[in-house]
PDB file of C-alpha atoms in Angstrom:
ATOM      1  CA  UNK A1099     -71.760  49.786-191.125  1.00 52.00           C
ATOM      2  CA  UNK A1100     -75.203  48.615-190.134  1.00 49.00           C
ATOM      3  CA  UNK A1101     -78.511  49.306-191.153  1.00 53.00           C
ATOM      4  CA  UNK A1102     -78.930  52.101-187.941  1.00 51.00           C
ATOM      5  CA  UNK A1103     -75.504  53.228-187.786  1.00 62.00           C
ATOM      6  CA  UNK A1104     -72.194  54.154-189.581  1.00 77.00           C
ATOM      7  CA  UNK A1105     -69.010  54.533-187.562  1.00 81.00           C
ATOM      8  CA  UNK A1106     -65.117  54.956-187.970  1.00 86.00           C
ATOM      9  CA  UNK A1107     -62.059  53.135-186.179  1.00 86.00           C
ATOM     10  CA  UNK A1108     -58.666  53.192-186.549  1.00 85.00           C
ATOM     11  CA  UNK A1109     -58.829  49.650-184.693  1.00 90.00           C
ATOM     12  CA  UNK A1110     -60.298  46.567-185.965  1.00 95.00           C
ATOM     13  CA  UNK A1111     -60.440  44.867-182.545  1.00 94.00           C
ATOM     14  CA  UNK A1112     -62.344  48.501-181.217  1.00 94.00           C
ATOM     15  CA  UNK A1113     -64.580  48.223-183.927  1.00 95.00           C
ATOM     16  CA  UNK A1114     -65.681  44.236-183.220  1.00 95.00           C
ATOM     17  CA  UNK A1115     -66.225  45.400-179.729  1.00 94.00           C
ATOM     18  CA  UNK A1116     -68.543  48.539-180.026  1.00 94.00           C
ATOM     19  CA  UNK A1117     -71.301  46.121-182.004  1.00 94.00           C
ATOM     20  CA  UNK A1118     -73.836  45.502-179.092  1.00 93.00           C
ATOM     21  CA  UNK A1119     -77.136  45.239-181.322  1.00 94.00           C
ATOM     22  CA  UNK A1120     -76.491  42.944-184.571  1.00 95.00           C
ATOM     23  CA  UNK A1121     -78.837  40.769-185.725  1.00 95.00           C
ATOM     24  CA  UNK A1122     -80.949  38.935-188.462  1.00 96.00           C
ATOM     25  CA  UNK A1123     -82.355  41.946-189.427  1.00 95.00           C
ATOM     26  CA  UNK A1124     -79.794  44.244-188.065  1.00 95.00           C
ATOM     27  CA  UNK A1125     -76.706  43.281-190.334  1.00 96.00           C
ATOM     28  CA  UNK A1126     -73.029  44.889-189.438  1.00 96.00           C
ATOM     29  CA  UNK A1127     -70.195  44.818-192.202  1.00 96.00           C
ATOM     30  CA  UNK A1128     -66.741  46.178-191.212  1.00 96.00           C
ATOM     31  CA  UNK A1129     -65.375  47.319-194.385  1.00 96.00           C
ATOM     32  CA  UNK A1130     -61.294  47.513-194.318  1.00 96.00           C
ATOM     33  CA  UNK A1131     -59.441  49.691-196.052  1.00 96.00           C
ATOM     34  CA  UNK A1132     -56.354  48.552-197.762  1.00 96.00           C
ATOM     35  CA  UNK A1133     -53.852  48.212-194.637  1.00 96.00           C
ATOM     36  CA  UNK A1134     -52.403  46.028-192.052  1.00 97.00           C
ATOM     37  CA  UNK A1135     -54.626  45.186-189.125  1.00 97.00           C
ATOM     38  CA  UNK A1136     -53.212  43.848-185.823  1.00 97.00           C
ATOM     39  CA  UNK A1137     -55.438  41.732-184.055  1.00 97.00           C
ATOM     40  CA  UNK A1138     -55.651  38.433-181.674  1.00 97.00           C
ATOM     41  CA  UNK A1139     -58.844  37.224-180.274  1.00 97.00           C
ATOM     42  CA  UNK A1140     -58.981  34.819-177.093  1.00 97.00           C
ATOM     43  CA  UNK A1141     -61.607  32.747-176.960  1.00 96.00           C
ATOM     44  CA  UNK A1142     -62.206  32.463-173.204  1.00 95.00           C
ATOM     45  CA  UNK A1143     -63.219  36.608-172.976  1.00 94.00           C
ATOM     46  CA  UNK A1144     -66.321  37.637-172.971  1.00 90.00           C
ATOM     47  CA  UNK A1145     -65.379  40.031-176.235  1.00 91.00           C
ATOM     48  CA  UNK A1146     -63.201  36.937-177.682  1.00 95.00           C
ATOM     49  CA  UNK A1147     -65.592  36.078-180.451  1.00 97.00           C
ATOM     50  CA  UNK A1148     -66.406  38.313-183.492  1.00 97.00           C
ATOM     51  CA  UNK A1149     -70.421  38.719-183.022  1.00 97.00           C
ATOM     52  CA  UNK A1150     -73.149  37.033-184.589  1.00 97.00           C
ATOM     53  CA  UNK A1151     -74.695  38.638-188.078  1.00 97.00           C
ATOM     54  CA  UNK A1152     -71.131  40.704-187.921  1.00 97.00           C
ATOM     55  CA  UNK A1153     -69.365  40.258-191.323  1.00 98.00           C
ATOM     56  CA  UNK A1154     -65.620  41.094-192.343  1.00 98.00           C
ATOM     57  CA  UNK A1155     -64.809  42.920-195.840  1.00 98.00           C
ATOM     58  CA  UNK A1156     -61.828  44.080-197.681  1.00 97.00           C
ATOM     59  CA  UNK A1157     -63.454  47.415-199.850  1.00 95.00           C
ATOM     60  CA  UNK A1158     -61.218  47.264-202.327  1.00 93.00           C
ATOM     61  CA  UNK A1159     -61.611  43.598-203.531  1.00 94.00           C
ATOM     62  CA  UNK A1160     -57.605  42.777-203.424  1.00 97.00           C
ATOM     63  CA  UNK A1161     -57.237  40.399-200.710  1.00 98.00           C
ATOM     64  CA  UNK A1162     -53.345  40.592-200.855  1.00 98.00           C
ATOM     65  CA  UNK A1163     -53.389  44.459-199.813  1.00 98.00           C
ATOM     66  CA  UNK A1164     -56.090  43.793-196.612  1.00 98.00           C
ATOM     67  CA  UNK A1165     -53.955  41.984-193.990  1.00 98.00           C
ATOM     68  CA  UNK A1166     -55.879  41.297-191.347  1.00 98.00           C
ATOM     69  CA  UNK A1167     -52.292  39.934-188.697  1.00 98.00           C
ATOM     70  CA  UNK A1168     -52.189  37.635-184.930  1.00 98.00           C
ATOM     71  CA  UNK A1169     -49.046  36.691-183.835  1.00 97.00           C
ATOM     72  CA  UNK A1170     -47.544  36.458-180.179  1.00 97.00           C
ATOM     73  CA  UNK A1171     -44.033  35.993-179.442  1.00 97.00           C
ATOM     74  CA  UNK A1172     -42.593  32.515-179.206  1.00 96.00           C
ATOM     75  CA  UNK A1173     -42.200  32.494-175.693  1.00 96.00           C
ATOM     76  CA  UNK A1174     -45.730  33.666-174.959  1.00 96.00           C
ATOM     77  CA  UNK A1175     -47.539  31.439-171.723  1.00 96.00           C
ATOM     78  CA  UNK A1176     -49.296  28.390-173.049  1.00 96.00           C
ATOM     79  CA  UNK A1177     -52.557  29.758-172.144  1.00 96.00           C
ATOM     80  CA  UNK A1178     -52.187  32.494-174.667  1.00 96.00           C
ATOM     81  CA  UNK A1179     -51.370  30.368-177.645  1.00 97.00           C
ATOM     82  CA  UNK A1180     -53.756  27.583-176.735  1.00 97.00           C
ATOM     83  CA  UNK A1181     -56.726  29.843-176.795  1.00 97.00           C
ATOM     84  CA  UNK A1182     -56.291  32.916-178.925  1.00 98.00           C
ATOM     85  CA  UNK A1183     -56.276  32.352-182.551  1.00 98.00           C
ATOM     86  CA  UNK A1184     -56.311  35.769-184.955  1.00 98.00           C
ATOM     87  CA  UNK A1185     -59.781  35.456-185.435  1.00 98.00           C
ATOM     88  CA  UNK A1186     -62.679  33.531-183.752  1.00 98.00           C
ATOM     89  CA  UNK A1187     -65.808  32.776-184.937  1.00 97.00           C
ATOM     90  CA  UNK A1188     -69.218  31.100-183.615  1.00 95.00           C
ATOM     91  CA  UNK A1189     -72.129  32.746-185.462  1.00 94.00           C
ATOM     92  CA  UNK A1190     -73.664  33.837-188.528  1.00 97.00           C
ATOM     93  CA  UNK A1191     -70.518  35.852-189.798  1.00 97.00           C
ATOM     94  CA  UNK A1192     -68.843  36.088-193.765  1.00 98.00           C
ATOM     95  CA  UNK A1193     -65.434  37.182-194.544  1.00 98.00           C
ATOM     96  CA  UNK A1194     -64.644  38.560-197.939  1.00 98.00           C
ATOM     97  CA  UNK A1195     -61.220  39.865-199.672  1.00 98.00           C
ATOM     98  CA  UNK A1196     -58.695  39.543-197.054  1.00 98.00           C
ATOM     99  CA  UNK A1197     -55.517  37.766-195.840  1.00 98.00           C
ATOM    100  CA  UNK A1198     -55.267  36.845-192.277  1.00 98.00           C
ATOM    101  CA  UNK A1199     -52.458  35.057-190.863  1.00 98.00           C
ATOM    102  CA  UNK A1200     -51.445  33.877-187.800  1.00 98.00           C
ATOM    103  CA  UNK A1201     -48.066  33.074-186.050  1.00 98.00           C
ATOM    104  CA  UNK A1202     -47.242  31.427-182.488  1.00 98.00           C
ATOM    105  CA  UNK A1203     -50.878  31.372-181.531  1.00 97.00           C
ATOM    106  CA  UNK A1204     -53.778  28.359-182.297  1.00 98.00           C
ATOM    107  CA  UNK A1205     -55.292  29.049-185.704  1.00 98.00           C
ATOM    108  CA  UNK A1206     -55.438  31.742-188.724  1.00 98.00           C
ATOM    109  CA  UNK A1207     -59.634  31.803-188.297  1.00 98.00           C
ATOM    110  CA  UNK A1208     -61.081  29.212-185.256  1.00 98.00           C
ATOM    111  CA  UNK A1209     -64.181  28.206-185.780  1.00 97.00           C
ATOM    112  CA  UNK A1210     -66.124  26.771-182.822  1.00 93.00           C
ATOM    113  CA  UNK A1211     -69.006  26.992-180.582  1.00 92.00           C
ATOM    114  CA  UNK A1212     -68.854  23.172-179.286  1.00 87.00           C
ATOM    115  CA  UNK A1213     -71.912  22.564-181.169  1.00 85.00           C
ATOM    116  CA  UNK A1214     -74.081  24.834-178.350  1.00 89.00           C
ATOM    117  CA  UNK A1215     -74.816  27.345-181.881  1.00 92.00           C
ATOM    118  CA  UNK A1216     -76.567  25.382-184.315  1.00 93.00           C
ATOM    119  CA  UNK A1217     -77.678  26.097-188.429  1.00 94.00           C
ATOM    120  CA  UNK A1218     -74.992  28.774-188.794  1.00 96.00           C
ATOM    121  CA  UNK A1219     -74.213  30.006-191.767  1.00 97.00           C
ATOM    122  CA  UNK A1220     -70.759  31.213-192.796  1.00 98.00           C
ATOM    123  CA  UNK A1221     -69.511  32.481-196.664  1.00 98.00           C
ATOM    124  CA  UNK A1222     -65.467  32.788-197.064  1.00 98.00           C
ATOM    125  CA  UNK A1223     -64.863  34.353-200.339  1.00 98.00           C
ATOM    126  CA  UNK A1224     -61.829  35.743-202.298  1.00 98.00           C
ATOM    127  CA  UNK A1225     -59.418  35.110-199.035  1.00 98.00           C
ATOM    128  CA  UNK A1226     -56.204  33.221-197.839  1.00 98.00           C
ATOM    129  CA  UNK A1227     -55.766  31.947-194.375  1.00 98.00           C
ATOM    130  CA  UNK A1228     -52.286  31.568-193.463  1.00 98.00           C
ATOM    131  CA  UNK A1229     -51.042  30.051-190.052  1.00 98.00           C
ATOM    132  CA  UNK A1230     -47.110  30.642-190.632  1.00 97.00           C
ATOM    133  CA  UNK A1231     -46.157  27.712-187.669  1.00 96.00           C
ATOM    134  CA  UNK A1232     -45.293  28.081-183.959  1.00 96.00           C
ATOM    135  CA  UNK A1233     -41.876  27.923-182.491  1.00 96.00           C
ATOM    136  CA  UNK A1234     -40.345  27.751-179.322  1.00 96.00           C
ATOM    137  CA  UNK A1235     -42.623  27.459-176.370  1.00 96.00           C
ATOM    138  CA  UNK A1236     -45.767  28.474-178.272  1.00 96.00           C
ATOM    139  CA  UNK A1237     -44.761  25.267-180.549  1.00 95.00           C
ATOM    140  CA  UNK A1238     -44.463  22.967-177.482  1.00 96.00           C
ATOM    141  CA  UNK A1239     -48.198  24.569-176.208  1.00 96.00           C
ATOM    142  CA  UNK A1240     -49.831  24.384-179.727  1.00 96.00           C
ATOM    143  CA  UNK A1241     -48.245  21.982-182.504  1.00 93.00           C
ATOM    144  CA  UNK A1242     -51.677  21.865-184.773  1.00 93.00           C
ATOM    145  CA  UNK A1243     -51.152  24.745-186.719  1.00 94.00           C
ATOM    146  CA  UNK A1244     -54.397  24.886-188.783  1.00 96.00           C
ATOM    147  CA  UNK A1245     -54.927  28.168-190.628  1.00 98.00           C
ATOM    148  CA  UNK A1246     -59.098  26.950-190.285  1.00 98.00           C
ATOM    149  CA  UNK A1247     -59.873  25.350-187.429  1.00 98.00           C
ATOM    150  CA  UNK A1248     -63.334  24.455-186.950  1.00 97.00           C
ATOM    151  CA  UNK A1249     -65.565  22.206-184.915  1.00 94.00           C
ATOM    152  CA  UNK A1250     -68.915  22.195-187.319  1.00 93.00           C
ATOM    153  CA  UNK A1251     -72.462  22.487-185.483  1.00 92.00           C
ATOM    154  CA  UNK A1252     -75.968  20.542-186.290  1.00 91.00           C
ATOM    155  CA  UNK A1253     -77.413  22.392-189.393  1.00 93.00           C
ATOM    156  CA  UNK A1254     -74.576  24.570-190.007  1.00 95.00           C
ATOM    157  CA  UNK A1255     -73.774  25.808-193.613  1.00 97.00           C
ATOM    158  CA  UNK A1256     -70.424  26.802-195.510  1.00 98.00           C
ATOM    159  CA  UNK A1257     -68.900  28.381-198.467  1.00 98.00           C
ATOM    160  CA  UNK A1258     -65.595  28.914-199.295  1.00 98.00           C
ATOM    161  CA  UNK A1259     -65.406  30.537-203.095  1.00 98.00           C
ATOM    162  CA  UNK A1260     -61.862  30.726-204.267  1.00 98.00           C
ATOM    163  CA  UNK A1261     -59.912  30.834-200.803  1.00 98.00           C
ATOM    164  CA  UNK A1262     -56.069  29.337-200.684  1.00 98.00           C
ATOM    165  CA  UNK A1263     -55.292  27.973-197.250  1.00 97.00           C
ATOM    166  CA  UNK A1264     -51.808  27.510-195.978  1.00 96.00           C
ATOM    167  CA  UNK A1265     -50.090  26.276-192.670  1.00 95.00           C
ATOM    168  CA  UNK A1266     -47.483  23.738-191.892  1.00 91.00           C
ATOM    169  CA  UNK A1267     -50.163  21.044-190.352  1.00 88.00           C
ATOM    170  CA  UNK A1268     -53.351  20.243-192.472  1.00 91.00           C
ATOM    171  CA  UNK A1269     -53.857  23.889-193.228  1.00 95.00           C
ATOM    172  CA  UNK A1270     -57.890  22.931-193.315  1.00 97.00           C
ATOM    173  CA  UNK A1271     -59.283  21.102-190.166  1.00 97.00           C
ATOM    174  CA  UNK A1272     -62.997  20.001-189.739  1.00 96.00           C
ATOM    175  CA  UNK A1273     -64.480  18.080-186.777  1.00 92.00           C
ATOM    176  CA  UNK A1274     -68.000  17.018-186.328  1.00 89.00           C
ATOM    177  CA  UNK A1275     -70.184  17.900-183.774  1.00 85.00           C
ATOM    178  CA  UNK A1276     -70.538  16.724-180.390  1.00 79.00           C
ATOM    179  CA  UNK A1277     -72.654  13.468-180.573  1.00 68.00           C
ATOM    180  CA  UNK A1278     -75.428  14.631-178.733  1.00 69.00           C
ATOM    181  CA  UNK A1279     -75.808  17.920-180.847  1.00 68.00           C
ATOM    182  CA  UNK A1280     -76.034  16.117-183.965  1.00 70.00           C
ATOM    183  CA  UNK A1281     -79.108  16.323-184.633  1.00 81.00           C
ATOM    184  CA  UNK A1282     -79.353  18.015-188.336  1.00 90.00           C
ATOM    185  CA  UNK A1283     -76.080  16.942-191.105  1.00 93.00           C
ATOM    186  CA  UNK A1284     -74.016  19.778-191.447  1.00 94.00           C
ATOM    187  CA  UNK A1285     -72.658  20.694-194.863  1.00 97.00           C
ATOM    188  CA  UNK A1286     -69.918  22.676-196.638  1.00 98.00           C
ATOM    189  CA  UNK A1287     -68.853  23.242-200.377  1.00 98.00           C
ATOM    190  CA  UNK A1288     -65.473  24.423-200.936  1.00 98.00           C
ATOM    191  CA  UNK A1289     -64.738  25.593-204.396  1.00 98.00           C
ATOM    192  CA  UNK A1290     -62.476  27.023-206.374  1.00 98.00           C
ATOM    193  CA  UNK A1291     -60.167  26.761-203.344  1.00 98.00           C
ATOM    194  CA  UNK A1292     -56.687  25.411-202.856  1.00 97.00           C
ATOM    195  CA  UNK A1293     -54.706  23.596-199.945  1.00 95.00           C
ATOM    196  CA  UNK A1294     -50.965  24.230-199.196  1.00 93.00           C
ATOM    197  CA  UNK A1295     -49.343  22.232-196.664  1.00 90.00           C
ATOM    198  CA  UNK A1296     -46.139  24.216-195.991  1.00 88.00           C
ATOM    199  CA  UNK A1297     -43.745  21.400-194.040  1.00 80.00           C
ATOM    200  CA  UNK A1298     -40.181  21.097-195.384  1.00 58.00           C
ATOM    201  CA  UNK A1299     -40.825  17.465-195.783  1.00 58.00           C
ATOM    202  CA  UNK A1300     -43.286  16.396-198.154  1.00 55.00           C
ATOM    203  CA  UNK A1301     -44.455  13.081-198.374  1.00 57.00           C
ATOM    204  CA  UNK A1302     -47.436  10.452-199.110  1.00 54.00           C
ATOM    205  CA  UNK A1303     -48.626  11.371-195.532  1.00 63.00           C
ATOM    206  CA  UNK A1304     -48.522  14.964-195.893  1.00 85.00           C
ATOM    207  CA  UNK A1305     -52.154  16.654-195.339  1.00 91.00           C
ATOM    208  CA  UNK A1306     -53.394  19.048-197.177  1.00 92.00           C
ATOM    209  CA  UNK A1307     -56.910  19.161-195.625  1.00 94.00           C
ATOM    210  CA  UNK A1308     -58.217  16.372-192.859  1.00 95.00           C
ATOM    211  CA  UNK A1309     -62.293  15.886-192.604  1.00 95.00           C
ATOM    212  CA  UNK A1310     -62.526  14.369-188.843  1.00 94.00           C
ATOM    213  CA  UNK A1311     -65.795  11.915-188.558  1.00 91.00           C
ATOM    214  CA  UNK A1312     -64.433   9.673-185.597  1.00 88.00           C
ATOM    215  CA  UNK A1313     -67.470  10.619-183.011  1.00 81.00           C
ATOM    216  CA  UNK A1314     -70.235   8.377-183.199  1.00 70.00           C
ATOM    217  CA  UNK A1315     -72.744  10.266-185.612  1.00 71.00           C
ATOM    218  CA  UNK A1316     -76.744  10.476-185.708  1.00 75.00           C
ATOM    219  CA  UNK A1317     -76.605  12.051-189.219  1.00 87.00           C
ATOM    220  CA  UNK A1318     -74.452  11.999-192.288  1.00 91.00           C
ATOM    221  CA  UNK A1319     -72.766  15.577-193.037  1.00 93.00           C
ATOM    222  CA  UNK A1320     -71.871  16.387-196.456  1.00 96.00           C
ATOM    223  CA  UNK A1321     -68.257  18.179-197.394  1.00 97.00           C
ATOM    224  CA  UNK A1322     -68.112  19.044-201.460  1.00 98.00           C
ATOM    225  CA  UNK A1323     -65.132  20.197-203.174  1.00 98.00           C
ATOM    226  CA  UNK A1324     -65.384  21.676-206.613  1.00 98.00           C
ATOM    227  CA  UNK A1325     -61.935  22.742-208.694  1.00 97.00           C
ATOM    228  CA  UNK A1326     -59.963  22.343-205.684  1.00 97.00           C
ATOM    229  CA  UNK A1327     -56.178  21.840-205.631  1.00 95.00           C
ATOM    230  CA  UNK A1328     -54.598  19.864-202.674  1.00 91.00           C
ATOM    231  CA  UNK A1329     -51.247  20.641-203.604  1.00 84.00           C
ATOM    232  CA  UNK A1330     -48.694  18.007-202.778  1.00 75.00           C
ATOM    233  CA  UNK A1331     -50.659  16.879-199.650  1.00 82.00           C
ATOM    234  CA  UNK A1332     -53.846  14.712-199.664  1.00 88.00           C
ATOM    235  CA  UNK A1333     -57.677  15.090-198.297  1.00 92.00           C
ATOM    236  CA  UNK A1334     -57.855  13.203-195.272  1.00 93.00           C
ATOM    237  CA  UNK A1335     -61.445  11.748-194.160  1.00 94.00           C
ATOM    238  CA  UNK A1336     -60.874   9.767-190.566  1.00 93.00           C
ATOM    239  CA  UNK A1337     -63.608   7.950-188.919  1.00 91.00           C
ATOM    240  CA  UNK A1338     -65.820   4.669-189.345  1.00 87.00           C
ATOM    241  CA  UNK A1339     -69.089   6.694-189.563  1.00 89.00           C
ATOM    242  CA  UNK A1340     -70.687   7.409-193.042  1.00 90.00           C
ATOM    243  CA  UNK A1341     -69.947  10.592-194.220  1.00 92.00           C
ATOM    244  CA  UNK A1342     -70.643  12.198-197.845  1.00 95.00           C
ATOM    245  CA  UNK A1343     -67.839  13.373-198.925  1.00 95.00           C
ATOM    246  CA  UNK A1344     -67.988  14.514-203.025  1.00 95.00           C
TER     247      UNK A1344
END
């Protein structure tokens, strides 16, 4: 739905692909129906991002009965797992009442525009984002099983409002931009949100969510958490730059 047009699809990947004219003042929401919805995007087609001022919505508010599904067979070519995730975004784009999950492919939701898109803004609300682990030869091409995966851009914004993310290797994942792109501090607010690191073996080292600072930084970015729960893993800030981390 958009402010000039009103369509139906049976497909959710169809219905990404027919938006040619969003915008700032030309908003599109995809409203899902309760259902399971099949989808992997790769990153290196031209189609392989969900497009800017584009937003995702479950209708009926119950997250657990709007599935939104990637997963490629174990054996799938390393090219396939290494660059299609279930959903990827750049842009301007929010995501309300849903589950996505991912299996044998590179993250749950990638996040990413190698700082080129700056002062994004991006709401997650009333979700989880599950990355259930690959195996086989889609383990041996992608280990890092984030369900968010995200390189952050100069300026950009984020809110995550009572989202649960879960995946068998630091189920949240942010890096900083690229140092030349740093130009404004980036910042995100996570609340009401919780962190399940799903290994077999939990231990002191086990992360729950790891905040990556290690590039040399012209600004310091902000990350706040407000009634989170970390589970039995830990936050993880690496990096000898300043960083606000609350």
């Amino acid at each position: 739905v958009g402010n000039s047009s009103t369509a139906d699809y049976t497909d959710l990947y169809t219905a990404i692909k027919s938006i040619k004219d969003s915008s700032v003042d030309n908003v599109y929401d995809i409203l899902l129906e309760n259902g399971t919805y099949p989808i992997l995007m790769d990153m290196t087609a031209s189609d392989g991002f969900i497009p800017d001022y584009v937003n995702i919505i479950g209708i009926g508010g119950d997250r657990n009965k709007v599935i939104i599904v990637g997963e490629n067979s174990e054996d799938a070519d390393s090219n396939t797992v290494v660059n299609c995730s279930t959903i990827n975004i750049q842009n301007n784009n929010n995501i309300e009442n849903v589950t996505i999950t991912a299996r044998n492919c590179r993250y749950a939701i990638h996040s990413e525009s190698s700082g080129a898109i700056k002062n994004w803004t991006k709401k997650i609300k009333n979700c989880k984002i599950i990355h259930y682990g690959n195996s086989g030869n889609a383990f041996t091409a992608w280990s890092s099983c984030h369900a968010w995966g995200e390189g952050a851009s100069s300026g950009s914004f984020a809110e995550f409002k009572n989202v649960e993310f879960e995946a068998p290797y630091y189920p949240a994942y942010i890096h900083e931009p690229p140092t030349e792109d740093n130009i404004i501090p980036y910042h995100h607010i996570f609340e009401n949100c919780k962190f399940t690191n799903s290994t077999n073996e939990i231990s002191a080292s086990t992360v729950a969510m790891e905040i990556d600072n290690t590039r040399n930084n012209n600004c310091i970015h902000r990350v706040d958490f407000i009634n989170c729960n970390f589970g039995c893993g830990m936050l993880s800030v690496i990096g000898n730059y300043d960083i606000n981390v609350t």
